[in-house]
Structure formats: C-alpha cells, structure tokens
Amino acid sequence: MIASSSCQIMRSLHFFIFFSALITTYSTSTAVEITKGINGLDKVILRQTQGSGVEVYLYGAHVTSWKNGQGQELLFVSSKAIFDPPKPIRGGIPICFPQFSNLGTLQSHGFARNRLWTVDNNPPNVTSEVANGVFVDLLLKPTEEDLKIWPHRFEFRMRVTLGPTGDLMLASSIKNTDADGKLFTFTFAHHTYFSVSNISGVEVKGLGKLDYLDNLKNRERATEVGDAITIKSEFDRVYLSTPTEISILDQEKKRTFVVQKDGLPDAVVWNPWEAKAKTMADFGEDEFKYMVCVEAAAIEKPITLKPGEEWKGRLQLSTRL
Ligand code: BG6
C-alpha cells in the first residue's frame, strides 16, 4: 500500500517536472499549458495568439477540441462521451492503430486510443513549420501487457501542432524498434469527427468516381457515382487511393473544412445515422445530425515495417469560408 502510494507520488512528481520543463521550454506566453481535464485526466492545451486553440488528452493522444480564432468549436465530441479509461472517447480525433476497425484480432480500432501516452520533453527535428506553430510531441511504446496481445516493439510519435493561422497538424511517425528482426504490419486512421450544422447540408468533395469498400455490405467493392458525397442514411465506406486533399462543405455555416494528408491513401466516411445512434451508449440519439467522420487512413494496403524502419503520416486540417 505504502509502496504503491509512494510510487504514485513519484509518478506525479515526475509528471510535474516533466510538464514544468515542457512549459518552460516550449511556451511563448500562454501557448502550451498542461492541465487536468474531465475525470482528472491530463490534457495539453495549445493556444495561438490569434485566439485559436487545441486540446489533446494524453489518454489516447486524443484531440478533443480544435477552436478557430472566433472561439468556435470545429470538432464534434458527443455530449455522452465517456472519459474513463479504457473506454475510448467518442468524438474529436481518435487514433486507430495498429488495427483499423475489426481487420485483425485486436479490439475495434486497435489499442492506441485506449493507452496513456507520454509527453516527449526533448523532441527531435523541430522544423521551421513547427517552430512557427505551437506544438507538443506525444509518445506511445508498448507495455508488457500490450506485447501479449500484439507482440511487436514500436515507438509511435505524434506531433500535434497548432499553426499560426489556426491549422491543426498531426504528424505521426511509427518505428519498428524490435531487436529480434521481426517485421510487423498495421492499419491506421485518424478518425476525425467534424462538427457540422446539419448533416443534410453537408457535401464531402474529392472522392467522386473513386472505388470504395462498403462496410455496410461486408466490404463489397463499388465505385462512387457522384462528384460530391451527400449522406441521407447510415454511411460507412472506405474510399481507396484518394487524393491528398478532401473537403467538407457545411452549407448552413458556409464553411469548408479542408483535409490534407500524406502517407494516408484511404479515407473513411462515416455517419451512424438514427438507428445505429440509438444502440451507442456514448452517443446522443440525434447527434448524428451534427457530425461527420472523414478519416485519413491506411487500410487497403497495410503498412509493413522491418526492424529499424519508420513510417510517416501527416494530417493537416484547416477551414475556409
Ligand atoms: C468507423 C468505422 O471508422 O468507426 C465504423 O468505419 C465504426 O464501422 C466507427 O462503427 C466507430 O467505431 P467505434 O469503435 O469508435 O465505435
């Protein structure tokens, strides 16, 4: 008992030193703040001088808020979201790794979204792009328990950057750190929930005429007929070999989200609609109207890394009126 509470104190002290160092090293005025979020979970807040802001929980390296310079929330988080590990948080930007959906033996969407990540106080490769922004580097390495369900050693670094004009960048690098010469294969997605005024006035552009796998029909392959996608019922498709830019038009707000991506060839478009929403304990019955997921992903062709190899993926979100 005493050992475990002194362990806890040491851990808290470690966090405190860690975070104080982070604030001292990387903050310009109030740009980076470490604080407690819902249920006492640690979260990092990034703020830009023009008023935009991002919040990311260490639990899941989960971005739960992205606000523009006018203080408007751009991401959807369910009013019923449960911030209680190991339950994943419903909304924001969950990370699906090392498995997308049920494409493997792990739980749905893998385990990265259910793990406590750490802050890297000594981040490498600070380029001019991130130097102009406000950023935090989060790290995930497997625990002995993780190795029992996925026997591969890796280091996953995600740099969350809030750019000077309020763009949100997620730059991921995943390295195979296995010393036994074993390769591994994974699928991946940034499962972004965008906040929209009403799904009936939303158009997803950039996926027209592309092939997709329909998750509602056993991943049957089909070809999109239209230029812009509109959603009028449950929708769950993996679009394949998509362009580096996809946009989401919210007609009522006259706002367009722009999704730019590298290393993430696929794009999932998901809305549970009414009937499925009713079966989800952490999602309000009519909340399907106010969200759409457009997920930058690598699914059709899983990524394989030999020991020492590294994969990089990048997602940039911005808005234009
Ligand atoms: C999407 C999948 O990415 O995530 C859907 O395509 C799934 O099939 C949805 O229902 C939500 O998944 P979860 O595990 O967060 O409920």
JSON list of C-alpha atoms and ligand atoms in Angstrom, two decimals, residues 87-91 94 96 100-102 107-109 113 189 191 193 215-216 219 234-238 268-272 276 280 282 293 295 299, ligand 1:
[
{"chain": "A", "resi": 87, "resn": "LYS", "atom": "CA", "xyz": [-13.39, 3.34, -22.84]},
{"chain": "A", "resi": 88, "resn": "PRO", "atom": "CA", "xyz": [-12.39, 5.29, -25.97]},
{"chain": "A", "resi": 89, "resn": "ILE", "atom": "CA", "xyz": [-13.58, 8.90, -26.14]},
{"chain": "A", "resi": 90, "resn": "ARG", "atom": "CA", "xyz": [-16.49, 9.38, -28.57]},
{"chain": "A", "resi": 91, "resn": "GLY", "atom": "CA", "xyz": [-15.61, 12.29, -30.83]},
{"chain": "A", "resi": 94, "resn": "PRO", "atom": "CA", "xyz": [-9.25, 9.09, -32.02]},
{"chain": "A", "resi": 96, "resn": "CYS", "atom": "CA", "xyz": [-6.85, 3.80, -34.87]},
{"chain": "A", "resi": 100, "resn": "PHE", "atom": "CA", "xyz": [-8.46, -0.25, -38.23]},
{"chain": "A", "resi": 101, "resn": "SER", "atom": "CA", "xyz": [-11.96, -1.47, -37.26]},
{"chain": "A", "resi": 102, "resn": "ASN", "atom": "CA", "xyz": [-12.10, -5.27, -36.92]},
{"chain": "A", "resi": 107, "resn": "GLN", "atom": "CA", "xyz": [-10.31, -4.84, -30.26]},
{"chain": "A", "resi": 108, "resn": "SER", "atom": "CA", "xyz": [-12.04, -2.48, -32.71]},
{"chain": "A", "resi": 109, "resn": "HIS", "atom": "CA", "xyz": [-9.61, 0.21, -33.95]},
{"chain": "A", "resi": 113, "resn": "ARG", "atom": "CA", "xyz": [-6.74, 5.15, -28.36]},
{"chain": "A", "resi": 189, "resn": "ALA", "atom": "CA", "xyz": [-6.64, 6.02, -39.23]},
{"chain": "A", "resi": 191, "resn": "HIS", "atom": "CA", "xyz": [-10.79, 9.08, -37.03]},
{"chain": "A", "resi": 193, "resn": "TYR", "atom": "CA", "xyz": [-15.26, 13.77, -36.11]},
{"chain": "A", "resi": 215, "resn": "ASN", "atom": "CA", "xyz": [-18.54, -1.56, -44.56]},
{"chain": "A", "resi": 216, "resn": "LEU", "atom": "CA", "xyz": [-22.34, -1.96, -44.52]},
{"chain": "A", "resi": 219, "resn": "ARG", "atom": "CA", "xyz": [-16.70, -4.55, -47.51]},
{"chain": "A", "resi": 234, "resn": "GLU", "atom": "CA", "xyz": [-26.21, 5.21, -42.30]},
{"chain": "A", "resi": 235, "resn": "PHE", "atom": "CA", "xyz": [-22.94, 5.59, -44.19]},
{"chain": "A", "resi": 236, "resn": "ASP", "atom": "CA", "xyz": [-19.72, 3.63, -43.64]},
{"chain": "A", "resi": 237, "resn": "ARG", "atom": "CA", "xyz": [-17.30, 3.47, -46.56]},
{"chain": "A", "resi": 238, "resn": "VAL", "atom": "CA", "xyz": [-13.56, 3.20, -47.06]},
{"chain": "A", "resi": 268, "resn": "VAL", "atom": "CA", "xyz": [-13.27, 6.59, -44.38]},
{"chain": "A", "resi": 269, "resn": "VAL", "atom": "CA", "xyz": [-16.57, 8.47, -44.40]},
{"chain": "A", "resi": 270, "resn": "TRP", "atom": "CA", "xyz": [-18.85, 7.51, -41.51]},
{"chain": "A", "resi": 271, "resn": "ASN", "atom": "CA", "xyz": [-22.15, 8.60, -40.04]},
{"chain": "A", "resi": 272, "resn": "PRO", "atom": "CA", "xyz": [-24.09, 6.12, -37.85]},
{"chain": "A", "resi": 276, "resn": "LYS", "atom": "CA", "xyz": [-27.28, 2.88, -35.00]},
{"chain": "A", "resi": 280, "resn": "MET", "atom": "CA", "xyz": [-24.49, 3.51, -28.95]},
{"chain": "A", "resi": 282, "resn": "ASP", "atom": "CA", "xyz": [-21.87, 7.07, -25.59]},
{"chain": "A", "resi": 293, "resn": "CYS", "atom": "CA", "xyz": [-16.32, 11.48, -39.76]},
{"chain": "A", "resi": 295, "resn": "GLU", "atom": "CA", "xyz": [-10.86, 9.69, -41.60]},
{"chain": "A", "resi": 299, "resn": "ILE", "atom": "CA", "xyz": [-6.33, 0.43, -44.72]},
{"chain": "B", "resi": 1, "resn": "BG6", "atom": "C1", "xyz": [-15.59, 3.89, -38.33]},
{"chain": "B", "resi": 1, "resn": "BG6", "atom": "C2", "xyz": [-15.95, 2.54, -38.86]},
{"chain": "B", "resi": 1, "resn": "BG6", "atom": "O1", "xyz": [-14.28, 4.21, -38.69]},
{"chain": "B", "resi": 1, "resn": "BG6", "atom": "O2", "xyz": [-15.70, 3.88, -36.88]},
{"chain": "B", "resi": 1, "resn": "BG6", "atom": "C3", "xyz": [-17.34, 2.13, -38.38]},
{"chain": "B", "resi": 1, "resn": "BG6", "atom": "O3", "xyz": [-15.88, 2.54, -40.28]},
{"chain": "B", "resi": 1, "resn": "BG6", "atom": "C4", "xyz": [-17.41, 2.20, -36.87]},
{"chain": "B", "resi": 1, "resn": "BG6", "atom": "O4", "xyz": [-17.65, 0.82, -38.83]},
{"chain": "B", "resi": 1, "resn": "BG6", "atom": "C5", "xyz": [-16.98, 3.60, -36.41]},
{"chain": "B", "resi": 1, "resn": "BG6", "atom": "O5", "xyz": [-18.74, 1.93, -36.45]},
{"chain": "B", "resi": 1, "resn": "BG6", "atom": "C6", "xyz": [-16.98, 3.79, -34.90]},
{"chain": "B", "resi": 1, "resn": "BG6", "atom": "O6", "xyz": [-16.20, 2.83, -34.28]},
{"chain": "B", "resi": 1, "resn": "BG6", "atom": "P1", "xyz": [-16.08, 2.75, -32.71]},
{"chain": "B", "resi": 1, "resn": "BG6", "atom": "O7", "xyz": [-15.26, 1.51, -32.42]},
{"chain": "B", "resi": 1, "resn": "BG6", "atom": "O8", "xyz": [-15.39, 4.01, -32.25]},
{"chain": "B", "resi": 1, "resn": "BG6", "atom": "O9", "xyz": [-17.48, 2.66, -32.19]}
]
